[in-house]
Structures are given as C-alpha cells and as structure tokens.
PDB file of C-alpha atoms in Angstrom:
ATOM      1  CA  MET L   1     -86.659 -13.758  50.444  1.00 94.00           C
ATOM      2  CA  HIS L   2     -88.119 -16.046  47.801  1.00 96.00           C
ATOM      3  CA  VAL L   3     -90.931 -18.482  48.623  1.00 98.00           C
ATOM      4  CA  ASN L   4     -91.510 -21.343  46.195  1.00 98.00           C
ATOM      5  CA  LEU L   5     -94.598 -23.540  46.453  1.00 96.00           C
ATOM      6  CA  ILE L   6     -93.888 -27.259  46.052  1.00 97.00           C
ATOM      7  CA  PRO L   7     -96.994 -29.437  45.545  1.00 94.00           C
ATOM      8  CA  CYS L   8     -96.735 -32.742  47.421  1.00 93.00           C
ATOM      9  CA  LEU L   9     -98.932 -35.813  47.821  1.00 88.00           C
ATOM     10  CA  THR L  10    -102.480 -35.037  46.616  1.00 87.00           C
ATOM     11  CA  ASP L  11    -103.183 -31.638  48.172  1.00 87.00           C
ATOM     12  CA  ASN L  12    -100.228 -30.716  50.406  1.00 89.00           C
ATOM     13  CA  TYR L  13     -98.006 -27.699  50.008  1.00 93.00           C
ATOM     14  CA  ALA L  14     -94.370 -27.595  51.025  1.00 97.00           C
ATOM     15  CA  TYR L  15     -92.511 -24.306  50.624  1.00 98.00           C
ATOM     16  CA  ILE L  16     -88.879 -23.761  49.786  1.00 99.00           C
ATOM     17  CA  ILE L  17     -87.675 -20.476  51.221  1.00 98.00           C
ATOM     18  CA  ASN L  18     -84.466 -18.885  50.028  1.00 97.00           C
ATOM     19  CA  ASP L  19     -82.740 -15.929  51.686  1.00 97.00           C
ATOM     20  CA  ASN L  20     -80.966 -14.324  48.727  1.00 91.00           C
ATOM     21  CA  VAL L  21     -78.496 -12.393  50.889  1.00 94.00           C
ATOM     22  CA  SER L  22     -77.203 -15.200  53.120  1.00 96.00           C
ATOM     23  CA  LYS L  23     -78.030 -18.024  50.675  1.00 97.00           C
ATOM     24  CA  THR L  24     -79.836 -19.819  53.510  1.00 98.00           C
ATOM     25  CA  VAL L  25     -82.394 -22.327  52.206  1.00 99.00           C
ATOM     26  CA  GLY L  26     -85.202 -24.012  54.098  1.00 99.00           C
ATOM     27  CA  VAL L  27     -88.241 -26.128  53.406  1.00 99.00           C
ATOM     28  CA  VAL L  28     -91.482 -25.800  55.358  1.00 98.00           C
ATOM     29  CA  ASP L  29     -93.513 -28.977  55.999  1.00 97.00           C
ATOM     30  CA  PRO L  30     -91.957 -31.418  53.516  1.00 98.00           C
ATOM     31  CA  SER L  31     -94.556 -34.183  53.335  1.00 95.00           C
ATOM     32  CA  GLU L  32     -92.326 -36.063  50.917  1.00 96.00           C
ATOM     33  CA  ALA L  33     -88.703 -35.660  49.870  1.00 98.00           C
ATOM     34  CA  LEU L  34     -88.654 -36.236  46.094  1.00 98.00           C
ATOM     35  CA  PRO L  35     -90.418 -33.041  44.907  1.00 98.00           C
ATOM     36  CA  VAL L  36     -88.224 -30.998  47.257  1.00 98.00           C
ATOM     37  CA  ILE L  37     -85.030 -32.693  46.059  1.00 99.00           C
ATOM     38  CA  ALA L  38     -86.030 -32.177  42.410  1.00 98.00           C
ATOM     39  CA  PHE L  39     -86.577 -28.443  42.961  1.00 98.00           C
ATOM     40  CA  LEU L  40     -83.346 -28.007  44.923  1.00 99.00           C
ATOM     41  CA  LYS L  41     -81.333 -29.804  42.219  1.00 98.00           C
ATOM     42  CA  LYS L  42     -82.945 -27.792  39.420  1.00 98.00           C
ATOM     43  CA  GLN L  43     -82.180 -24.519  41.226  1.00 97.00           C
ATOM     44  CA  ASN L  44     -78.745 -25.704  42.423  1.00 97.00           C
ATOM     45  CA  LEU L  45     -79.613 -25.037  46.078  1.00 98.00           C
ATOM     46  CA  LYS L  46     -78.387 -26.716  49.269  1.00 98.00           C
ATOM     47  CA  LEU L  47     -80.933 -27.221  52.020  1.00 99.00           C
ATOM     48  CA  ASN L  48     -79.975 -25.843  55.452  1.00 99.00           C
ATOM     49  CA  TYR L  49     -83.219 -26.128  57.454  1.00 99.00           C
ATOM     50  CA  ILE L  50     -86.401 -28.200  57.600  1.00 99.00           C
ATOM     51  CA  LEU L  51     -89.182 -26.255  59.339  1.00 99.00           C
ATOM     52  CA  ASN L  52     -92.141 -28.221  60.710  1.00 98.00           C
ATOM     53  CA  THR L  53     -95.380 -26.537  61.783  1.00 97.00           C
ATOM     54  CA  HIS L  54     -96.620 -29.743  63.432  1.00 95.00           C
ATOM     55  CA  HIS L  55     -96.009 -33.478  63.708  1.00 96.00           C
ATOM     56  CA  HIS L  56     -98.550 -34.951  61.266  1.00 90.00           C
ATOM     57  CA  TYR L  57     -96.958 -37.293  58.746  1.00 93.00           C
ATOM     58  CA  ASP L  58     -98.178 -35.290  55.759  1.00 89.00           C
ATOM     59  CA  HIS L  59     -95.971 -32.433  57.037  1.00 89.00           C
ATOM     60  CA  ILE L  60     -92.896 -34.356  58.230  1.00 96.00           C
ATOM     61  CA  GLY L  61     -92.758 -37.326  55.837  1.00 97.00           C
ATOM     62  CA  GLY L  62     -89.684 -35.993  54.033  1.00 98.00           C
ATOM     63  CA  ASN L  63     -87.707 -35.005  57.141  1.00 98.00           C
ATOM     64  CA  THR L  64     -85.508 -38.068  57.525  1.00 98.00           C
ATOM     65  CA  GLU L  65     -84.452 -38.348  53.881  1.00 98.00           C
ATOM     66  CA  LEU L  66     -83.843 -34.601  53.476  1.00 99.00           C
ATOM     67  CA  LYS L  67     -81.889 -34.364  56.730  1.00 98.00           C
ATOM     68  CA  LYS L  68     -79.695 -37.289  55.717  1.00 98.00           C
ATOM     69  CA  LEU L  69     -79.105 -36.045  52.156  1.00 98.00           C
ATOM     70  CA  TYR L  70     -78.364 -32.391  53.006  1.00 98.00           C
ATOM     71  CA  ASN L  71     -77.335 -32.570  56.673  1.00 98.00           C
ATOM     72  CA  ALA L  72     -80.115 -30.026  57.257  1.00 99.00           C
ATOM     73  CA  LYS L  73     -81.285 -29.035  60.739  1.00 99.00           C
ATOM     74  CA  VAL L  74     -84.886 -29.869  61.665  1.00 99.00           C
ATOM     75  CA  VAL L  75     -86.763 -27.052  63.413  1.00 99.00           C
ATOM     76  CA  GLY L  76     -90.000 -27.460  65.373  1.00 98.00           C
ATOM     77  CA  PHE L  77     -91.907 -26.882  68.592  1.00 98.00           C
ATOM     78  CA  VAL L  78     -90.278 -28.017  71.839  1.00 98.00           C
ATOM     79  CA  GLY L  79     -93.536 -29.709  72.860  1.00 97.00           C
ATOM     80  CA  ASP L  80     -93.304 -31.950  69.787  1.00 96.00           C
ATOM     81  CA  LYS L  81     -89.677 -32.973  70.323  1.00 96.00           C
ATOM     82  CA  HIS L  82     -90.675 -36.645  70.602  1.00 96.00           C
ATOM     83  CA  ARG L  83     -93.038 -36.494  67.608  1.00 97.00           C
ATOM     84  CA  ILE L  84     -90.970 -34.690  64.945  1.00 97.00           C
ATOM     85  CA  PRO L  85     -88.298 -37.010  63.544  1.00 94.00           C
ATOM     86  CA  GLY L  86     -84.735 -35.743  63.713  1.00 96.00           C
ATOM     87  CA  ILE L  87     -85.583 -32.467  65.473  1.00 98.00           C
ATOM     88  CA  ASP L  88     -82.451 -30.419  66.205  1.00 98.00           C
ATOM     89  CA  ILE L  89     -83.773 -26.956  67.056  1.00 98.00           C
ATOM     90  CA  MET L  90     -86.670 -26.819  69.525  1.00 98.00           C
ATOM     91  CA  LEU L  91     -88.507 -23.520  69.750  1.00 98.00           C
ATOM     92  CA  GLU L  92     -91.014 -22.174  72.262  1.00 98.00           C
ATOM     93  CA  ASP L  93     -93.957 -19.799  71.912  1.00 98.00           C
ATOM     94  CA  ASN L  94     -92.867 -16.216  71.159  1.00 98.00           C
ATOM     95  CA  ALA L  95     -89.264 -17.311  70.588  1.00 98.00           C
ATOM     96  CA  LYS L  96     -87.177 -15.403  68.056  1.00 98.00           C
ATOM     97  CA  TRP L  97     -85.150 -17.515  65.664  1.00 98.00           C
ATOM     98  CA  THR L  98     -82.820 -16.369  62.904  1.00 98.00           C
ATOM     99  CA  PHE L  99     -83.122 -17.752  59.380  1.00 98.00           C
ATOM    100  CA  GLY L 100     -80.290 -16.256  57.332  1.00 97.00           C
ATOM    101  CA  GLU L 101     -80.832 -12.501  57.578  1.00 96.00           C
ATOM    102  CA  SER L 102     -84.459 -12.877  58.720  1.00 97.00           C
ATOM    103  CA  SER L 103     -85.955 -12.676  62.182  1.00 98.00           C
ATOM    104  CA  VAL L 104     -88.606 -15.352  62.689  1.00 99.00           C
ATOM    105  CA  LYS L 105     -91.141 -15.173  65.511  1.00 99.00           C
ATOM    106  CA  ILE L 106     -92.640 -18.461  66.647  1.00 99.00           C
ATOM    107  CA  LEU L 107     -96.347 -18.471  67.461  1.00 98.00           C
ATOM    108  CA  HIS L 108     -97.717 -21.497  69.305  1.00 98.00           C
ATOM    109  CA  ILE L 109    -101.116 -22.013  67.689  1.00 97.00           C
ATOM    110  CA  PRO L 110    -102.691 -25.192  69.126  1.00 96.00           C
ATOM    111  CA  GLY L 111    -106.042 -26.489  68.008  1.00 90.00           C
ATOM    112  CA  HIS L 112    -105.332 -28.705  65.009  1.00 89.00           C
ATOM    113  CA  THR L 113    -102.600 -30.331  67.125  1.00 93.00           C
ATOM    114  CA  LEU L 114    -101.354 -29.407  70.584  1.00 96.00           C
ATOM    115  CA  GLY L 115     -97.843 -28.619  69.331  1.00 97.00           C
ATOM    116  CA  HIS L 116     -98.775 -26.627  66.229  1.00 96.00           C
ATOM    117  CA  ILE L 117     -96.713 -23.504  65.499  1.00 98.00           C
ATOM    118  CA  CYS L 118     -96.603 -20.703  62.955  1.00 98.00           C
ATOM    119  CA  PHE L 119     -93.325 -19.373  61.559  1.00 99.00           C
ATOM    120  CA  PHE L 120     -93.719 -15.590  61.129  1.00 99.00           C
ATOM    121  CA  PHE L 121     -90.911 -13.896  59.183  1.00 99.00           C
ATOM    122  CA  GLU L 122     -91.210 -10.453  60.728  1.00 98.00           C
ATOM    123  CA  ASN L 123     -89.482  -8.149  58.243  1.00 96.00           C
ATOM    124  CA  GLU L 124     -90.860  -9.953  55.196  1.00 98.00           C
ATOM    125  CA  LYS L 125     -94.343 -10.250  56.735  1.00 98.00           C
ATOM    126  CA  ILE L 126     -94.667 -13.899  55.743  1.00 98.00           C
ATOM    127  CA  ALA L 127     -96.465 -16.502  57.893  1.00 98.00           C
ATOM    128  CA  PHE L 128     -96.480 -20.270  57.468  1.00 98.00           C
ATOM    129  CA  THR L 129     -99.639 -21.442  59.234  1.00 96.00           C
ATOM    130  CA  GLY L 130     -99.550 -25.174  58.461  1.00 92.00           C
ATOM    131  CA  ASP L 131    -102.997 -26.655  59.081  1.00 89.00           C
ATOM    132  CA  THR L 132    -104.417 -23.920  61.313  1.00 87.00           C
ATOM    133  CA  LEU L 133    -105.554 -21.449  58.643  1.00 78.00           C
ATOM    134  CA  PHE L 134    -106.518 -22.099  55.020  1.00 66.00           C
ATOM    135  CA  SER L 135    -108.105 -20.122  52.243  1.00 69.00           C
ATOM    136  CA  LEU L 136    -111.753 -19.730  53.337  1.00 62.00           C
ATOM    137  CA  GLY L 137    -111.382 -21.909  56.413  1.00 66.00           C
ATOM    138  CA  CYS L 138    -109.419 -23.387  59.264  1.00 70.00           C
ATOM    139  CA  GLY L 139    -108.024 -26.807  60.081  1.00 71.00           C
ATOM    140  CA  ARG L 140    -109.777 -29.703  61.717  1.00 79.00           C
ATOM    141  CA  ILE L 141    -109.338 -30.203  65.418  1.00 84.00           C
ATOM    142  CA  PHE L 142    -107.488 -33.433  66.186  1.00 86.00           C
ATOM    143  CA  GLU L 143    -105.831 -32.921  69.575  1.00 92.00           C
ATOM    144  CA  GLY L 144    -106.871 -29.486  70.753  1.00 88.00           C
ATOM    145  CA  ASP L 145    -110.286 -27.966  71.277  1.00 95.00           C
ATOM    146  CA  HIS L 146    -112.395 -25.238  69.704  1.00 91.00           C
ATOM    147  CA  LYS L 147    -111.361 -22.637  72.266  1.00 96.00           C
ATOM    148  CA  GLN L 148    -107.674 -23.237  71.483  1.00 95.00           C
ATOM    149  CA  MET L 149    -108.363 -23.004  67.752  1.00 91.00           C
ATOM    150  CA  LEU L 150    -110.199 -19.689  68.156  1.00 93.00           C
ATOM    151  CA  THR L 151    -107.366 -18.300  70.296  1.00 96.00           C
ATOM    152  CA  SER L 152    -104.849 -19.439  67.674  1.00 93.00           C
ATOM    153  CA  LEU L 153    -106.806 -17.887  64.805  1.00 93.00           C
ATOM    154  CA  ASN L 154    -106.965 -14.636  66.770  1.00 96.00           C
ATOM    155  CA  LYS L 155    -103.160 -14.728  67.171  1.00 97.00           C
ATOM    156  CA  ILE L 156    -102.826 -14.989  63.406  1.00 96.00           C
ATOM    157  CA  LYS L 157    -105.420 -12.239  62.961  1.00 96.00           C
ATOM    158  CA  LYS L 158    -103.203  -9.892  65.017  1.00 98.00           C
ATOM    159  CA  LEU L 159    -100.357 -10.169  62.490  1.00 98.00           C
ATOM    160  CA  PRO L 160     -99.874  -7.103  60.270  1.00 98.00           C
ATOM    161  CA  LYS L 161    -102.663  -6.704  57.691  1.00 97.00           C
ATOM    162  CA  ASN L 162    -100.227  -7.050  54.775  1.00 98.00           C
ATOM    163  CA  THR L 163     -98.897 -10.421  55.967  1.00 97.00           C
ATOM    164  CA  LYS L 164     -98.757 -13.121  53.289  1.00 96.00           C
ATOM    165  CA  ILE L 165    -100.209 -16.371  54.607  1.00 93.00           C
ATOM    166  CA  TYR L 166     -98.902 -19.713  53.345  1.00 95.00           C
ATOM    167  CA  CYS L 167    -101.064 -22.681  54.358  1.00 88.00           C
ATOM    168  CA  GLY L 168    -100.387 -26.415  54.336  1.00 74.00           C
ATOM    169  CA  HIS L 169    -103.038 -27.669  51.893  1.00 70.00           C
ATOM    170  CA  GLU L 170    -105.066 -26.657  48.867  1.00 67.00           C
ATOM    171  CA  TYR L 171    -108.602 -26.752  50.249  1.00 58.00           C
ATOM    172  CA  THR L 172    -109.979 -23.606  48.597  1.00 54.00           C
ATOM    173  CA  TYR L 173    -112.552 -25.350  46.395  1.00 54.00           C
ATOM    174  CA  LYS L 174    -113.813 -27.623  49.187  1.00 67.00           C
ATOM    175  CA  ASN L 175    -113.998 -24.698  51.610  1.00 51.00           C
ATOM    176  CA  ALA L 176    -115.850 -22.539  49.051  1.00 53.00           C
ATOM    177  CA  GLU L 177    -118.378 -25.341  48.502  1.00 67.00           C
ATOM    178  CA  PHE L 178    -118.915 -25.564  52.258  1.00 60.00           C
ATOM    179  CA  CYS L 179    -119.371 -21.774  52.548  1.00 59.00           C
ATOM    180  CA  MET L 180    -121.913 -21.715  49.733  1.00 68.00           C
ATOM    181  CA  LYS L 181    -123.819 -24.673  51.175  1.00 76.00           C
ATOM    182  CA  TYR L 182    -124.076 -23.288  54.704  1.00 75.00           C
TER     183      TYR L 182
END
C-alpha cells in the first residue's frame, strides 16, 4: 500500500492510496479536484474510491468532479448520507470494508463533527483521522462536545502503537506555538 500526500487549498491534506496488488486507488478527503487529478494523470492511475472522514467542504470539495471524471464510488459514514455529496457506500461504526486487498475498520469518532469517522487499514496499520487528531493537537469541536472528542481520541489511542496516523491539515507549527505558550 502506497500513501501519497496531496497538498490542497492552504493547509489541507488529501491522500491518494494505492493498493499495488489489486491496483485499487482511492483518495481520502479531496478538498479540491485539480491537485488529485494532476497526480493521478502523472502516475497513470484510475481512481476507484473517494473516502470522506466527514462532511466539511474542505474535505469533500472535490467529490463531485472526481466522481464524475472517474466514476469513482464515494465512501462515508451512514449518518452523513445527506451531507456528503454523491455518497454510494455508507458505513457504520466498527464496520469492516474492503479496499483492494486491505481490510478497513471504520471507527466513528464524533467530536469535530457528529458523523466523523476514521478509516483504519488493519494489516497496514494506517489510520486516516481527518480533523480529529493532528500533530500536537486535536480538532475543534463544531457539532459534538468535549466528552465525545475525548472518547474519540481514546479510540484512536487504542490502535496499535505502530499505527501511522494521517491527519487532514498541517497545523504542526500552530499547535507547537500553542503548546509552548500554555
């Protein structure tokens, strides 16, 4: 499994994931389509899936264009079925989903939004946490509450220690400044 970071907007990260065995290709949280399309063309890849951790526009902004261009399936949380454009595959908490040769466990991690999920690729020990967990911090609470966020962070904490975490934004510098200040 290859994970490629695709910078989008001013500080967003989308990730193109490529299962080398099955040739299955997905993009996680495409805030805009053009950087994703450019990478796919350069690498001569065809997009099969669009994975959304939550419904905020800076994570779904590229859905419609990418789905139309590649006939890709949009994957997200069942509770966000009316808020994620073009959703085809609706997953629940603790569901198992197959991406190519990989088993993906879905973790419902509300707090930032009520329908926020994490895609955990079990064998590869890779987790896409969207806006719940960042380097040196966690996401803001928009729809949930602090108790939900703490419960969600504890779910992520229970993943294997060698899990690679891929977050939705580059906030390291801002979070480090906050840590040093307080």
